[in-house]
Coordinates of C-alpha atoms in Angstrom, one line a residue:
M8 CA -39.1 12.5 -1.1
I9 CA -39.3 11.3 1.9
A10 CA -38.5 8.5 1.2
A11 CA -35.3 9.5 -1.2
R12 CA -34.0 10.7 2.3
H13 CA -34.9 8.1 4.5
I14 CA -33.4 5.3 2.0
N15 CA -30.3 7.8 1.9
R16 CA -30.3 8.7 5.8
E17 CA -30.4 4.2 6.0
L18 CA -28.5 4.2 3.4
L19 CA -24.8 7.3 5.2
A20 CA -25.5 5.4 8.0
V21 CA -25.1 1.9 7.3
F22 CA -21.8 3.0 5.3
V23 CA -20.0 5.0 7.5
A24 CA -20.6 1.6 9.7
T25 CA -19.2 -0.2 7.3
L26 CA -16.6 2.0 6.6
L27 CA -15.2 2.6 10.2
V28 CA -15.4 -1.7 10.6
L29 CA -13.3 -2.2 6.8
F30 CA -11.3 0.5 8.1
A31 CA -10.2 -0.7 11.4
V32 CA -9.6 -4.1 10.0
A33 CA -7.3 -2.7 7.2
V34 CA -5.6 -0.1 8.9
G35 CA -4.8 -2.0 12.2
G36 CA -3.3 -5.0 10.2
R37 CA -1.0 -2.6 8.1
F38 CA 0.1 -1.1 11.0
I39 CA 1.1 -4.5 13.6
G40 CA 2.7 -4.6 9.5
Y41 CA 5.2 -1.9 10.2
L42 CA 5.4 -2.4 14.0
Q43 CA 7.0 -5.8 12.3
E44 CA 9.0 -3.2 11.2
A45 CA 10.3 -1.5 13.6
A46 CA 10.7 -4.1 16.2
A47 CA 13.3 -5.1 13.0
G48 CA 15.0 -1.9 12.9
K49 CA 13.6 -0.3 9.6
F50 CA 12.1 2.3 11.6
A51 CA 11.9 3.4 14.5
A52 CA 8.5 3.2 15.9
S53 CA 8.0 7.0 16.6
D54 CA 8.0 7.5 13.0
L55 CA 5.0 5.0 13.0
V56 CA 2.0 7.9 13.3
A57 CA 3.3 9.5 10.1
I58 CA 4.2 6.4 8.1
M59 CA -0.1 5.4 9.4
A60 CA -1.0 9.1 8.3
L61 CA 0.3 9.4 5.5
R62 CA -0.8 5.9 3.8
L63 CA -4.1 7.0 5.0
P64 CA -5.7 8.0 1.5
G65 CA -4.1 5.0 -0.6
F66 CA -6.4 2.6 2.3
M67 CA -9.2 5.3 2.2
Q68 CA -9.8 5.5 -1.6
L69 CA -9.6 0.9 -1.6
I70 CA -11.5 0.4 1.5
A71 CA -14.4 3.2 0.4
P72 CA -16.2 1.6 -3.0
F73 CA -16.9 -2.0 -1.6
A74 CA -18.4 0.1 1.7
F75 CA -21.0 1.0 -0.3
H76 CA -21.8 -1.9 -2.3
I77 CA -21.9 -3.3 0.7
A78 CA -24.7 -0.3 2.0
V79 CA -26.4 -0.4 -0.6
L80 CA -26.4 -4.3 -0.4
L81 CA -28.0 -3.8 3.0
T82 CA -30.6 -0.8 2.7
V83 CA -31.7 -1.9 -0.5
G84 CA -32.1 -5.8 1.3
R85 CA -34.1 -4.8 4.0
L86 CA -36.4 -2.9 1.4
H87 CA -37.2 -6.1 -0.3
A88 CA -36.9 -7.7 3.5
E89 CA -39.0 -6.2 5.0
Q90 CA -41.9 -5.6 1.8
E91 CA -41.1 -1.8 2.2
M92 CA -40.3 -1.9 -1.9
A93 CA -43.4 -4.1 -2.4
V94 CA -45.1 -0.5 -1.3
L95 CA -42.9 1.6 -3.0
R96 CA -43.8 0.0 -5.6
S97 CA -47.4 0.0 -5.2
S98 CA -46.9 4.1 -4.9
G99 CA -45.1 3.9 -8.1
A100 CA -41.5 4.0 -7.0
G101 CA -40.4 0.8 -8.1
T102 CA -36.5 0.0 -8.7
W103 CA -35.4 2.6 -10.9
Q104 CA -36.5 5.4 -8.9
L105 CA -34.3 3.9 -6.5
L106 CA -31.8 3.7 -8.4
V107 CA -32.2 8.0 -9.3
W108 CA -32.5 7.9 -5.6
I109 CA -29.4 6.2 -4.8
L110 CA -27.5 8.1 -8.0
P111 CA -26.4 11.1 -6.4
S112 CA -24.6 9.6 -3.2
A113 CA -23.0 7.1 -5.4
T114 CA -21.7 10.0 -7.6
L115 CA -20.7 11.4 -4.8
L116 CA -18.7 9.6 -3.1
A117 CA -17.4 8.5 -6.4
V118 CA -17.0 12.7 -7.5
G119 CA -14.8 12.0 -4.2
V120 CA -12.7 8.4 -4.3
G121 CA -11.8 9.8 -8.0
A122 CA -10.3 13.8 -6.1
L123 CA -8.3 10.8 -3.6
S124 CA -6.9 8.1 -6.8
L125 CA -5.6 11.1 -8.8
W126 CA -4.1 14.2 -7.0
I127 CA -3.9 13.4 -2.8
T128 CA -2.9 9.9 -2.6
P129 CA -0.2 10.4 -5.6
D130 CA 1.1 13.9 -3.4
R131 CA 1.1 11.9 -0.2
N132 CA 3.0 8.7 -1.9
A133 CA 5.3 10.8 -3.1
A134 CA 5.6 12.8 0.6
L135 CA 6.2 9.5 1.8
D136 CA 9.1 8.4 -0.6
R137 CA 10.1 11.6 0.6
F138 CA 9.9 10.8 4.6
L139 CA 11.4 7.3 4.0
I140 CA 14.4 8.2 1.9
E141 CA 15.2 10.7 4.2
L142 CA 15.3 7.9 7.1
R143 CA 17.0 6.4 6.1
A144 CA 19.5 9.3 4.8
Q145 CA 20.4 10.0 8.0
A146 CA 21.0 6.4 9.2
T147 CA 20.8 8.2 13.0
F148 CA 21.6 5.4 16.2
D149 CA 18.2 6.5 17.1
R150 CA 16.9 5.0 14.8
M151 CA 18.4 1.6 15.3
S152 CA 16.7 -1.8 17.7
V153 CA 19.7 -1.8 20.4
G154 CA 20.3 -5.9 20.8
T155 CA 19.7 -6.4 18.0
F156 CA 20.8 -6.7 14.2
N157 CA 19.9 -4.3 11.8
P158 CA 20.2 -3.9 7.6
F159 CA 21.1 -0.7 6.0
G160 CA 22.0 -0.9 2.0
R161 CA 19.4 -3.2 1.4
G162 CA 21.0 -6.3 3.7
Q163 CA 24.0 -6.0 1.9
R164 CA 25.4 -4.4 5.8
T165 CA 24.6 -5.7 9.0
L166 CA 24.9 -3.6 12.2
Y167 CA 24.5 -4.7 15.8
A168 CA 25.2 -2.8 18.8
E169 CA 25.4 -3.5 21.9
T170 CA 24.3 -0.7 24.1
V171 CA 23.9 2.9 22.8
S172 CA 24.3 6.6 23.7
D173 CA 21.3 9.0 25.8
D174 CA 21.6 11.2 22.6
G175 CA 22.0 8.5 20.5
Q176 CA 25.4 9.2 18.4
T177 CA 28.1 6.7 21.0
L178 CA 27.5 2.8 20.1
G179 CA 28.7 -0.3 22.5
G180 CA 30.5 -3.1 22.1
V181 CA 29.8 -3.1 18.0
F182 CA 29.8 -5.8 15.8
I183 CA 29.4 -5.7 11.6
F184 CA 28.5 -7.8 8.9
E185 CA 29.0 -6.9 5.3
R186 CA 28.8 -8.7 1.9
G187 CA 31.3 -7.4 -0.9
K188 CA 31.4 -8.3 -4.7
G189 CA 31.5 -11.9 -5.3
E190 CA 32.1 -14.2 -2.3
S191 CA 34.2 -10.9 -0.4
L192 CA 33.0 -11.2 3.5
V193 CA 33.9 -8.4 6.5
T194 CA 33.1 -8.6 10.2
I195 CA 34.6 -5.8 12.4
W196 CA 34.0 -6.4 16.4
A197 CA 34.5 -2.8 17.3
E198 CA 34.6 -1.5 21.6
Q199 CA 32.8 1.5 20.7
A200 CA 31.6 3.9 17.1
S201 CA 29.8 7.0 17.2
R202 CA 28.3 9.1 13.7
H203 CA 30.4 11.2 11.8
V204 CA 29.3 13.3 8.1
D205 CA 31.2 14.5 5.8
E206 CA 30.1 18.4 5.3
R207 CA 31.7 17.9 2.0
T208 CA 29.3 15.4 -0.2
G209 CA 26.9 14.4 3.4
S210 CA 27.7 10.2 3.3
Q211 CA 27.7 9.4 6.8
F212 CA 30.9 6.7 8.8
L213 CA 31.1 4.7 12.1
V214 CA 34.2 6.0 13.2
L215 CA 35.2 2.8 15.3
G216 CA 37.6 2.9 18.0
D217 CA 39.7 0.1 19.7
G218 CA 38.9 -3.1 17.4
V219 CA 40.3 -6.7 15.6
R220 CA 38.9 -6.2 11.3
H221 CA 38.3 -10.1 9.8
S222 CA 38.3 -9.8 6.2
Q223 CA 38.1 -13.1 3.7
E224 CA 38.1 -12.9 -0.8
P225 CA 38.0 -15.7 -3.5
V226 CA 42.0 -15.3 -4.9
S227 CA 42.7 -17.7 -7.8
D228 CA 46.0 -18.5 -9.4
P229 CA 45.5 -19.2 -13.4
S230 CA 49.3 -20.7 -13.8
R231 CA 48.0 -23.5 -10.7
R232 CA 44.7 -24.3 -11.8
T233 CA 44.6 -23.6 -7.8
E234 CA 41.8 -21.0 -6.0
G235 CA 41.2 -20.4 -2.3
L236 CA 40.9 -17.7 0.3
R237 CA 42.6 -14.7 1.1
R238 CA 42.1 -13.8 5.0
Q239 CA 43.9 -11.0 6.6
V240 CA 43.0 -9.8 9.6
I241 CA 43.5 -6.4 11.8
E242 CA 43.9 -4.8 15.3
F243 CA 43.0 -1.1 15.0
S244 CA 42.7 1.9 17.8
A245 CA 40.8 4.2 15.5
L246 CA 38.8 2.8 11.8
S247 CA 35.7 5.0 9.7
Q248 CA 33.6 2.6 8.0
K249 CA 31.2 3.7 6.1
I250 CA 27.7 3.6 6.5
D251 CA 25.4 5.3 3.5
T252 CA 22.2 2.9 2.5
D253 CA 21.1 3.3 -1.2
V254 CA 19.7 7.1 -1.7
A255 CA 20.5 7.2 -5.3
A256 CA 18.4 4.2 -5.9
S257 CA 15.0 5.2 -3.0
R258 CA 15.4 8.7 -5.2
R259 CA 13.8 6.7 -7.9
V260 CA 10.3 8.1 -8.6
K261 CA 7.5 5.0 -8.8
P262 CA 4.9 5.4 -10.8
E263 CA 2.2 5.2 -7.3
A264 CA 4.6 9.1 -6.5
L265 CA 3.7 10.7 -9.5
P266 CA 1.5 13.3 -10.7
S267 CA -2.4 12.4 -12.9
A268 CA -0.3 14.7 -15.4
T269 CA 3.2 13.6 -15.4
L270 CA 1.5 9.6 -16.3
W271 CA -0.3 11.2 -19.0
Q272 CA 2.2 12.9 -20.7
R273 CA 4.1 9.8 -20.4
A274 CA 4.1 7.0 -23.0
D275 CA 5.5 4.0 -20.5
A276 CA 3.2 1.0 -20.5
A277 CA 4.2 1.4 -16.2
A278 CA 2.6 5.2 -16.3
A279 CA 0.1 4.4 -18.9
A280 CA -0.8 0.8 -15.8
E281 CA -1.0 3.2 -12.7
L282 CA -3.0 5.8 -14.5
H283 CA -6.1 3.9 -15.9
W284 CA -5.4 2.7 -12.0
R285 CA -6.2 5.8 -11.1
L286 CA -9.6 6.5 -12.9
A287 CA -10.4 2.8 -12.5
L288 CA -11.1 3.8 -8.4
P289 CA -14.9 5.5 -9.0
A290 CA -16.3 3.9 -12.2
F291 CA -14.8 0.8 -10.4
T292 CA -17.6 2.8 -7.0
L293 CA -20.1 3.7 -9.8
I294 CA -20.5 0.3 -11.4
S295 CA -20.0 -1.8 -7.4
A296 CA -23.2 -0.3 -5.9
L297 CA -25.2 -0.7 -9.8
I298 CA -24.2 -4.4 -9.5
A299 CA -25.4 -4.5 -5.4
M300 CA -28.6 -2.9 -6.7
G301 CA -29.1 -5.7 -8.9
L302 CA -28.5 -8.3 -6.9
A303 CA -29.8 -6.9 -2.9
P304 CA -33.5 -8.6 -3.8
V305 CA -34.0 -11.3 -1.0
K306 CA -37.8 -13.1 -0.5
P307 CA -38.9 -11.7 2.7
R308 CA -38.2 -15.0 4.6
Q309 CA -34.3 -14.1 3.7
G310 CA -33.3 -11.6 5.5
R311 CA -31.7 -8.1 4.7
F312 CA -28.5 -10.3 4.6
G313 CA -29.8 -12.9 2.2
R314 CA -27.3 -12.0 -0.9
V315 CA -24.2 -11.2 1.1
L316 CA -22.0 -13.7 0.1
P317 CA -23.5 -14.1 -3.8
S318 CA -22.3 -9.9 -3.6
M319 CA -19.4 -9.8 -2.5
A320 CA -18.3 -12.6 -4.7
M321 CA -19.3 -10.8 -7.3
L322 CA -17.6 -7.6 -6.1
V323 CA -14.0 -9.4 -5.9
A324 CA -14.6 -10.7 -9.4
Y325 CA -14.3 -7.1 -9.8
Y326 CA -11.4 -6.4 -7.9
L327 CA -9.3 -9.0 -9.4
A328 CA -10.7 -8.3 -12.5
L329 CA -9.5 -4.6 -12.8
L330 CA -5.4 -6.1 -10.7
A331 CA -5.9 -8.6 -14.2
N332 CA -6.1 -6.0 -17.3
Q333 CA -4.3 -3.9 -15.2
N334 CA -1.3 -6.3 -15.3
A335 CA -2.6 -6.8 -19.2
V336 CA -1.2 -3.1 -19.4
L337 CA 2.0 -3.6 -18.1
S338 CA 2.7 -6.2 -19.8
G339 CA 2.0 -4.9 -23.1
H340 CA -0.6 -7.8 -23.9
L341 CA -2.8 -4.9 -24.0
P342 CA -2.4 -1.7 -25.7
A343 CA -2.7 1.3 -23.4
V344 CA -5.3 2.4 -25.4
A345 CA -7.5 0.1 -23.9
G346 CA -6.9 0.7 -20.6
L347 CA -8.8 -0.8 -18.1
W348 CA -12.2 -0.7 -20.2
P349 CA -11.9 -4.2 -20.6
A350 CA -13.6 -4.5 -17.4
H351 CA -15.4 -2.1 -16.3
A352 CA -17.8 -2.8 -19.4
L353 CA -17.8 -6.5 -18.5
F354 CA -19.1 -5.9 -14.8
A355 CA -21.1 -3.3 -16.0
A356 CA -23.1 -5.2 -18.6
I357 CA -23.3 -7.4 -15.5
A358 CA -24.3 -4.2 -13.8
A359 CA -27.5 -3.4 -16.1
A360 CA -28.6 -7.2 -16.9
A361 CA -29.6 -7.6 -13.0
L362 CA -29.9 -4.0 -11.7
A363 CA -33.9 -5.4 -15.3
H364 CA -34.0 -8.2 -13.4
S365 CA -34.7 -6.9 -10.4
A366 CA -37.2 -4.9 -12.0
K367 CA -39.5 -7.3 -13.0
P368 CA -42.9 -7.3 -11.1
A369 CA -41.8 -10.9 -8.4
R370 CA -43.7 -13.8 -10.0
Q371 CA -46.2 -15.2 -7.0

């Protein structure tokens, strides 16, 4: 029991350190991406904290298995590199006893990853979708970047403003570009603009003042077999321009944001692929730990890092196999009932073979 506590204490320390490093790298990279989107005017910089907080469970469920794999690899590798494993074997505690000591920690982590993937992350994804829909639906000027072109309606409309009032509701020096059906184009210049919400329908409008509207659309004359463009220029003192985004399309819930119970009841391939992916992550955590134990033994002169690259290559191959398996289910090339278990079975067999090989006495 003293040896078990010592090994698990070291395993926990290495796991926490590795998790923090991987978490900082993953979250930092995603945060930079969101900063770029905020700079492009997709949302305000003040919304970044809320978005990142809602994304944290999704990051954690993917990072934790990799961090635990590395922790097992380094912990067991050190036991072999410093001859502690030889001492344990001489006292009757070999590879299988070491597996018994580490397995409870791996199982506990797998349960935590399962809770994240099956319940917590889908709930947070749904909350994130609602939050982003609200941002798009509000379309208030305080979420605009002054002096840059701000896209709306999936890029069909672009809005530019030179100034914005302190309350964020009045713009100055406004330019609007809108692409309509076919090749029709509309550009509008206005001295100022303010937001108006129709209380009955909830639709949002820009009330433009003192400007010019240019429009062009293709026209054809079948009798003369000619085509051309119809141009129109209108000067106005007041003009209402609808600025609603495609909220209806945004309200279509993605499988990643659906509860697991809902996915279980649905029969389509997308729901099956997402449900099996959620179930795959706890199994991935356990099997990756077994792979690390099987590949961890090193020669004394190699050091504890001697098997990091081969083991990580195996883990990445396992992860990519799961993605390929999920795509096969999604595309219908693999029955939904099979799920991601073929990939699990393959790498579980590899883990068992590696463990059996590591349990054999070392050749002199």
